[in-house]
Structure formats: structure tokens, C-alpha cells
């Protein structure tokens, strides 16, 4: 099985495993068992009918809003995932990342934003990361989940209001605002690779901080590299791996490794 096919298979298995509560989809209810207290690594809404675990972003905001001791557990879990995997989580374990990858496969013309626009927009996800923490404390509510997160509407809002007539009657203006955000991201994903991951995802911003210091890293063997530029051209996140093999933008998809004609790029878990 080729590398990208293996990656897609792992992504599907991860998404199904994280949302394996079948009765939830049949009855429009949320799983409330003990393992729901555990955070999954990727962006997967707590309120999804099939979700067996909790989204780390939502969990962090809820804990901050309650001013409880919970943030220490959630932040510790996030750091653990970051140190062990970094943005490998984004490339292999995030259900919303999988959705964007599948949309990117639709045979439509692809758009690449000019560098002068793309680079500043990359910092937006760090702004979202900071604001979601600050606003969660000040407003005592999960602001990112409530006002922005498209995964929440896709995985929870739409299925729950479709399956549960009582919830359907509670759809208000905010529901349709978030529906508009979701539709916009879906449409952008048809032409721009992972626009949410590149520009808005606070979880990707957090994990990216660990790409250069975590256990999983990429390495370019200088004696084999001929600077042909094929790896940079193949990278859907627009990373020049020869200059920045562990860039915070790299989701570890492996396309640079597939494109290298001399097998100069390797990836794996390293202790130093």
C-alpha cells in the first residue's frame, strides 16, 4: 500500500474509532460514559452523537470558563500529544483534517494564495489560539466552539438537530452563522488545501509549536539532497522541507518524501 493510501486508511480508522458510538447516530443522543472524560488528539466535537472522547479545544475552554483545576489536565494532555506527535496529529488523526483532504481530491482547479497574503494569514490561527483562551476566561464560555468551530456544527449541530425534533426547534441565528462558516470552509477546501488548518485551527497552531522539539521529526540527508525543489513543489502546506524540515506548518503527510527522487527525506521518532 502506497504511503498516501496508508495515510488515508489511518485517517479513516481514526475518525471511525473516535466516533464509534452507534446508538448516538440512531437515537440522536450523546454518549456520556466514563471514557468521554478523555481527550482525543484531534478536532472532534464532544457533542457529536458518536463521539467517545472529548475535543481538547472544547475541554480546555470549558475548564477555563469554570475556573476549575481541569485546565491542568487538558493542557497536560495537549502537551503530551504535542511532544509525542506534533502536527502528525493533524496529518493522521484529525477527523476534520480528513474531511478537508477528501474535498481536496475533487478534480477542480486549485488555488494558491500569493505569498504576501498567505504568510500573514498563517498567523491568524495563533490569534485564534490566544483569543480562545483569553475569551474563555473572561466570558466564562467556550467561545471558539460556540462562535467559530465548523467541526462542531458538522459533527454535532447538524446531526443532532436532524435526529432530534426538539433540538431542531432551537436553531437560531447563531446556528445559521456557523452554517455559513462551515459552507465557506467546505467551498474553500475544494480549491485551497486545508484552509482551516492553515489559517484558523488553534489546535494546529498549538501542535505546530512542538514540531521542531517533539519526538517525531523529519530530516533531510544533505549528502543525498540535490536541491531539485520537488519536495517543496509537492508540499500541500507550502513548506520548503530542505530549509525547514520541521516547520510548524508541516502536517507530516509524507508527500515531500514521495516526491524526492533520491530518498533524501526521512521521518520518524527521534530522541534527540
Short mmCIF file of C-alpha atoms in Angstrom, two decimals:
data_model
loop_
_atom_site.label_atom_id
_atom_site.label_comp_id
_atom_site.label_asym_id
_atom_site.label_seq_id
_atom_site.Cartn_x
_atom_site.Cartn_y
_atom_site.Cartn_z
CA UNK A 1 0.00 0.00 0.00
CA UNK A 2 1.42 3.39 -1.01
CA UNK A 3 2.23 5.96 1.66
CA UNK A 4 -0.72 8.26 0.88
CA UNK A 5 -3.15 5.36 0.72
CA UNK A 6 -1.89 4.17 4.10
CA UNK A 7 -2.32 7.65 5.49
CA UNK A 8 -5.91 7.90 4.25
CA UNK A 9 -6.64 4.46 5.72
CA UNK A 10 -5.24 5.54 9.11
CA UNK A 11 -7.25 8.78 8.96
CA UNK A 12 -10.48 6.88 8.30
CA UNK A 13 -9.78 4.36 11.07
CA UNK A 14 -9.00 7.21 13.49
CA UNK A 15 -12.20 9.09 12.60
CA UNK A 16 -14.36 5.97 12.91
CA UNK A 17 -12.72 4.93 16.18
CA UNK A 18 -13.27 8.34 17.75
CA UNK A 19 -16.94 8.31 16.68
CA UNK A 20 -17.89 4.68 17.22
CA UNK A 21 -20.94 5.18 19.46
CA UNK A 22 -23.55 3.85 17.04
CA UNK A 23 -26.63 4.38 19.30
CA UNK A 24 -25.89 8.09 19.24
CA UNK A 25 -26.38 8.27 15.49
CA UNK A 26 -29.51 6.12 15.69
CA UNK A 27 -31.20 7.97 18.55
CA UNK A 28 -29.75 11.47 18.44
CA UNK A 29 -28.18 11.27 21.89
CA UNK A 30 -24.68 11.96 23.18
CA UNK A 31 -22.50 9.28 24.76
CA UNK A 32 -21.94 10.05 28.44
CA UNK A 33 -19.76 7.11 29.54
CA UNK A 34 -16.58 7.35 31.59
CA UNK A 35 -14.20 7.45 28.65
CA UNK A 36 -15.88 10.67 27.49
CA UNK A 37 -13.66 12.39 30.05
CA UNK A 38 -10.60 11.55 27.98
CA UNK A 39 -9.40 14.00 25.32
CA UNK A 40 -8.86 12.75 21.79
CA UNK A 41 -5.87 14.25 19.93
CA UNK A 42 -7.69 15.91 17.03
CA UNK A 43 -10.57 18.32 16.49
CA UNK A 44 -13.58 16.08 17.18
CA UNK A 45 -16.63 17.62 18.82
CA UNK A 46 -17.65 16.38 22.28
CA UNK A 47 -21.31 16.64 21.26
CA UNK A 48 -21.03 14.54 18.13
CA UNK A 49 -23.59 11.70 18.56
CA UNK A 50 -20.88 9.11 18.00
CA UNK A 51 -18.03 10.75 19.93
CA UNK A 52 -16.43 8.53 22.57
CA UNK A 53 -13.98 11.15 23.81
CA UNK A 54 -13.78 14.91 24.28
CA UNK A 55 -12.31 17.53 21.97
CA UNK A 56 -9.22 19.06 23.64
CA UNK A 57 -10.13 22.58 22.49
CA UNK A 58 -13.64 22.38 23.89
CA UNK A 59 -12.40 20.73 27.08
CA UNK A 60 -9.80 23.43 27.65
CA UNK A 61 -12.33 26.21 27.15
CA UNK A 62 -14.90 24.61 29.42
CA UNK A 63 -12.32 24.12 32.15
CA UNK A 64 -11.05 27.69 31.82
CA UNK A 65 -14.58 29.06 31.89
CA UNK A 66 -15.34 27.21 35.12
CA UNK A 67 -12.04 28.37 36.70
CA UNK A 68 -11.51 24.80 37.89
CA UNK A 69 -8.43 22.59 38.14
CA UNK A 70 -9.39 21.00 34.81
CA UNK A 71 -7.10 23.14 32.61
CA UNK A 72 -4.03 21.43 34.10
CA UNK A 73 -5.25 18.01 32.93
CA UNK A 74 -6.31 19.21 29.46
CA UNK A 75 -3.18 21.30 28.91
CA UNK A 76 -1.04 18.40 30.09
CA UNK A 77 -2.79 16.12 27.60
CA UNK A 78 -2.25 18.61 24.79
CA UNK A 79 1.44 18.95 25.65
CA UNK A 80 1.77 15.16 25.72
CA UNK A 81 0.26 14.85 22.24
CA UNK A 82 2.42 17.75 21.08
CA UNK A 83 5.67 16.31 22.40
CA UNK A 84 4.97 12.83 21.09
CA UNK A 85 3.42 13.66 17.72
CA UNK A 86 3.33 17.39 16.98
CA UNK A 87 1.31 18.06 13.82
CA UNK A 88 1.41 14.39 12.93
CA UNK A 89 -1.96 14.57 14.72
CA UNK A 90 -3.19 16.93 12.00
CA UNK A 91 -1.98 14.72 9.18
CA UNK A 92 -3.18 11.38 10.51
CA UNK A 93 -5.61 11.61 13.44
CA UNK A 94 -7.88 14.64 12.97
CA UNK A 95 -11.35 13.91 11.51
CA UNK A 96 -11.81 17.47 10.26
CA UNK A 97 -8.42 17.26 8.57
CA UNK A 98 -9.62 14.10 6.81
CA UNK A 99 -12.69 15.93 5.52
CA UNK A 100 -10.54 18.68 4.02
CA UNK A 101 -8.21 16.10 2.46
CA UNK A 102 -11.16 14.36 0.80
CA UNK A 103 -12.52 17.66 -0.50
CA UNK A 104 -9.10 18.47 -1.95
CA UNK A 105 -9.34 15.32 -4.08
CA UNK A 106 -12.33 16.73 -6.00
CA UNK A 107 -11.00 17.44 -9.52
CA UNK A 108 -11.41 21.21 -9.55
CA UNK A 109 -8.82 23.92 -10.31
CA UNK A 110 -6.59 24.53 -7.29
CA UNK A 111 -5.78 27.98 -5.97
CA UNK A 112 -2.56 29.02 -4.29
CA UNK A 113 -2.70 32.30 -2.43
CA UNK A 114 0.11 34.78 -3.18
CA UNK A 115 2.84 34.78 -0.56
CA UNK A 116 2.10 38.36 0.54
CA UNK A 117 -1.39 37.24 1.55
CA UNK A 118 -0.73 33.65 2.59
CA UNK A 119 2.03 34.32 5.11
CA UNK A 120 0.19 36.91 7.23
CA UNK A 121 -2.93 34.73 7.23
CA UNK A 122 -0.90 31.85 8.70
CA UNK A 123 -0.57 33.83 11.94
CA UNK A 124 -4.34 34.08 12.27
CA UNK A 125 -4.57 30.64 13.88
CA UNK A 126 -2.23 31.81 16.65
CA UNK A 127 -4.50 34.79 17.23
CA UNK A 128 -7.44 32.38 17.47
CA UNK A 129 -5.46 30.21 19.90
CA UNK A 130 -4.71 33.16 22.18
CA UNK A 131 -8.19 34.62 21.96
CA UNK A 132 -9.99 31.37 22.67
CA UNK A 133 -8.06 31.07 25.94
CA UNK A 134 -8.49 34.71 26.95
CA UNK A 135 -12.15 34.93 25.99
CA UNK A 136 -12.97 31.61 27.61
CA UNK A 137 -11.68 33.00 30.90
CA UNK A 138 -13.27 36.43 30.56
CA UNK A 139 -16.63 35.33 29.15
CA UNK A 140 -16.76 32.02 31.04
CA UNK A 141 -17.95 30.12 27.98
CA UNK A 142 -16.37 28.07 25.15
CA UNK A 143 -16.19 30.94 22.67
CA UNK A 144 -14.38 29.06 19.88
CA UNK A 145 -16.85 26.17 20.00
CA UNK A 146 -19.85 28.46 20.22
CA UNK A 147 -19.00 31.05 17.59
CA UNK A 148 -16.44 29.63 15.15
CA UNK A 149 -15.71 25.89 15.18
CA UNK A 150 -17.00 24.35 11.91
CA UNK A 151 -16.32 20.81 13.15
CA UNK A 152 -18.81 21.32 15.98
CA UNK A 153 -21.63 22.21 13.62
CA UNK A 154 -20.75 19.44 11.16
CA UNK A 155 -20.32 16.68 13.73
CA UNK A 156 -22.85 17.77 16.37
CA UNK A 157 -25.15 20.63 15.34
CA UNK A 158 -26.35 19.21 12.04
CA UNK A 159 -26.81 15.54 13.05
CA UNK A 160 -28.36 16.29 16.46
CA UNK A 161 -30.88 18.81 15.13
CA UNK A 162 -31.71 16.43 12.29
CA UNK A 163 -32.23 13.42 14.57
CA UNK A 164 -33.88 15.21 17.49
CA UNK A 165 -37.06 17.25 16.70
CA UNK A 166 -36.83 19.15 20.00
CA UNK A 167 -33.33 20.36 19.19
CA UNK A 168 -34.35 21.24 15.65
CA UNK A 169 -36.73 23.86 17.06
CA UNK A 170 -33.83 25.53 18.86
CA UNK A 171 -31.98 26.55 15.72
CA UNK A 172 -31.35 30.26 15.90
CA UNK A 173 -29.33 32.96 14.09
CA UNK A 174 -26.04 31.68 15.53
CA UNK A 175 -26.70 28.23 14.06
CA UNK A 176 -27.02 29.71 10.57
CA UNK A 177 -23.98 31.94 11.02
CA UNK A 178 -21.91 28.86 11.84
CA UNK A 179 -23.54 27.01 8.95
CA UNK A 180 -22.31 29.80 6.69
CA UNK A 181 -18.78 29.44 8.11
CA UNK A 182 -18.88 25.68 7.52
CA UNK A 183 -20.12 26.09 3.94
CA UNK A 184 -17.41 28.67 3.26
CA UNK A 185 -14.67 26.36 4.57
CA UNK A 186 -16.05 23.43 2.54
CA UNK A 187 -16.08 25.53 -0.63
CA UNK A 188 -12.58 26.87 0.02
CA UNK A 189 -11.33 23.32 0.68
CA UNK A 190 -12.26 22.40 -2.88
CA UNK A 191 -9.65 24.82 -4.23
CA UNK A 192 -7.27 25.52 -1.32
CA UNK A 193 -5.62 22.67 0.55
CA UNK A 194 -6.78 22.58 4.18
CA UNK A 195 -7.72 26.26 4.55
CA UNK A 196 -8.98 25.75 8.11
CA UNK A 197 -5.74 24.02 9.17
CA UNK A 198 -3.59 26.67 7.52
CA UNK A 199 -5.33 29.76 8.77
CA UNK A 200 -7.76 29.16 11.63
CA UNK A 201 -7.21 25.98 13.62
CA UNK A 202 -5.96 26.71 17.17
CA UNK A 203 -5.15 23.04 17.72
CA UNK A 204 -2.84 23.01 14.70
CA UNK A 205 -1.24 26.21 15.96
CA UNK A 206 -0.55 24.59 19.34
CA UNK A 207 0.81 21.31 17.95
CA UNK A 208 2.97 23.19 15.45
CA UNK A 209 4.94 24.67 18.34
CA UNK A 210 6.28 21.17 19.06
CA UNK A 211 7.25 20.16 15.50
CA UNK A 212 10.89 21.10 15.99
CA UNK A 213 11.33 19.74 19.50
CA UNK A 214 8.97 16.75 19.68
CA UNK A 215 9.86 13.11 19.25
CA UNK A 216 8.57 12.86 15.66
CA UNK A 217 10.69 14.85 13.22
CA UNK A 218 11.70 15.00 9.57
CA UNK A 219 15.32 15.00 8.49
CA UNK A 220 16.95 15.86 5.17
CA UNK A 221 20.17 13.99 4.37
CA UNK A 222 22.41 16.63 2.86
CA UNK A 223 24.64 14.14 1.03
CA UNK A 224 21.63 12.88 -0.97
CA UNK A 225 19.73 16.15 -1.49
CA UNK A 226 20.39 17.82 -4.87
CA UNK A 227 18.15 20.85 -4.23
CA UNK A 228 15.83 19.96 -7.12
CA UNK A 229 12.85 21.59 -5.38
CA UNK A 230 10.45 18.71 -5.99
CA UNK A 231 9.69 18.32 -2.29
CA UNK A 232 8.71 21.98 -1.92
CA UNK A 233 6.57 21.80 -5.05
CA UNK A 234 4.78 18.70 -3.73
CA UNK A 235 4.09 20.07 -0.25
CA UNK A 236 0.40 20.97 0.08
CA UNK A 237 1.19 23.15 3.11
CA UNK A 238 3.78 25.13 1.09
CA UNK A 239 6.78 24.19 3.22
CA UNK A 240 10.30 24.05 1.78
CA UNK A 241 11.42 20.95 3.64
CA UNK A 242 15.07 21.41 2.67
CA UNK A 243 15.11 24.67 4.65
CA UNK A 244 12.54 23.95 7.34
CA UNK A 245 12.01 20.18 7.68
CA UNK A 246 10.20 20.69 10.99
CA UNK A 247 8.27 23.82 10.17
CA UNK A 248 5.23 24.50 12.40
CA UNK A 249 3.16 24.31 9.21
CA UNK A 250 4.18 20.73 8.35
CA UNK A 251 1.39 18.18 8.97
CA UNK A 252 3.71 15.20 8.28
CA UNK A 253 1.65 14.00 5.30
CA UNK A 254 4.72 12.49 3.62
CA UNK A 255 4.16 13.94 0.16
CA UNK A 256 7.62 15.52 0.20
CA UNK A 257 9.13 12.09 0.84
CA UNK A 258 7.17 10.60 -2.04
CA UNK A 259 8.35 13.37 -4.37
CA UNK A 260 12.05 13.11 -3.50
CA UNK A 261 13.88 11.22 -6.29
CA UNK A 262 16.87 10.42 -4.07
CA UNK A 263 15.17 9.33 -0.81
CA UNK A 264 16.88 12.20 0.97
CA UNK A 265 13.96 12.87 3.34
CA UNK A 266 13.22 10.61 6.26
CA UNK A 267 10.76 10.85 9.11
CA UNK A 268 10.49 9.09 12.41
CA UNK A 269 10.59 9.23 16.18
CA UNK A 270 13.88 10.58 17.46
CA UNK A 271 15.14 11.11 20.99
CA UNK A 272 17.43 13.98 20.08
#
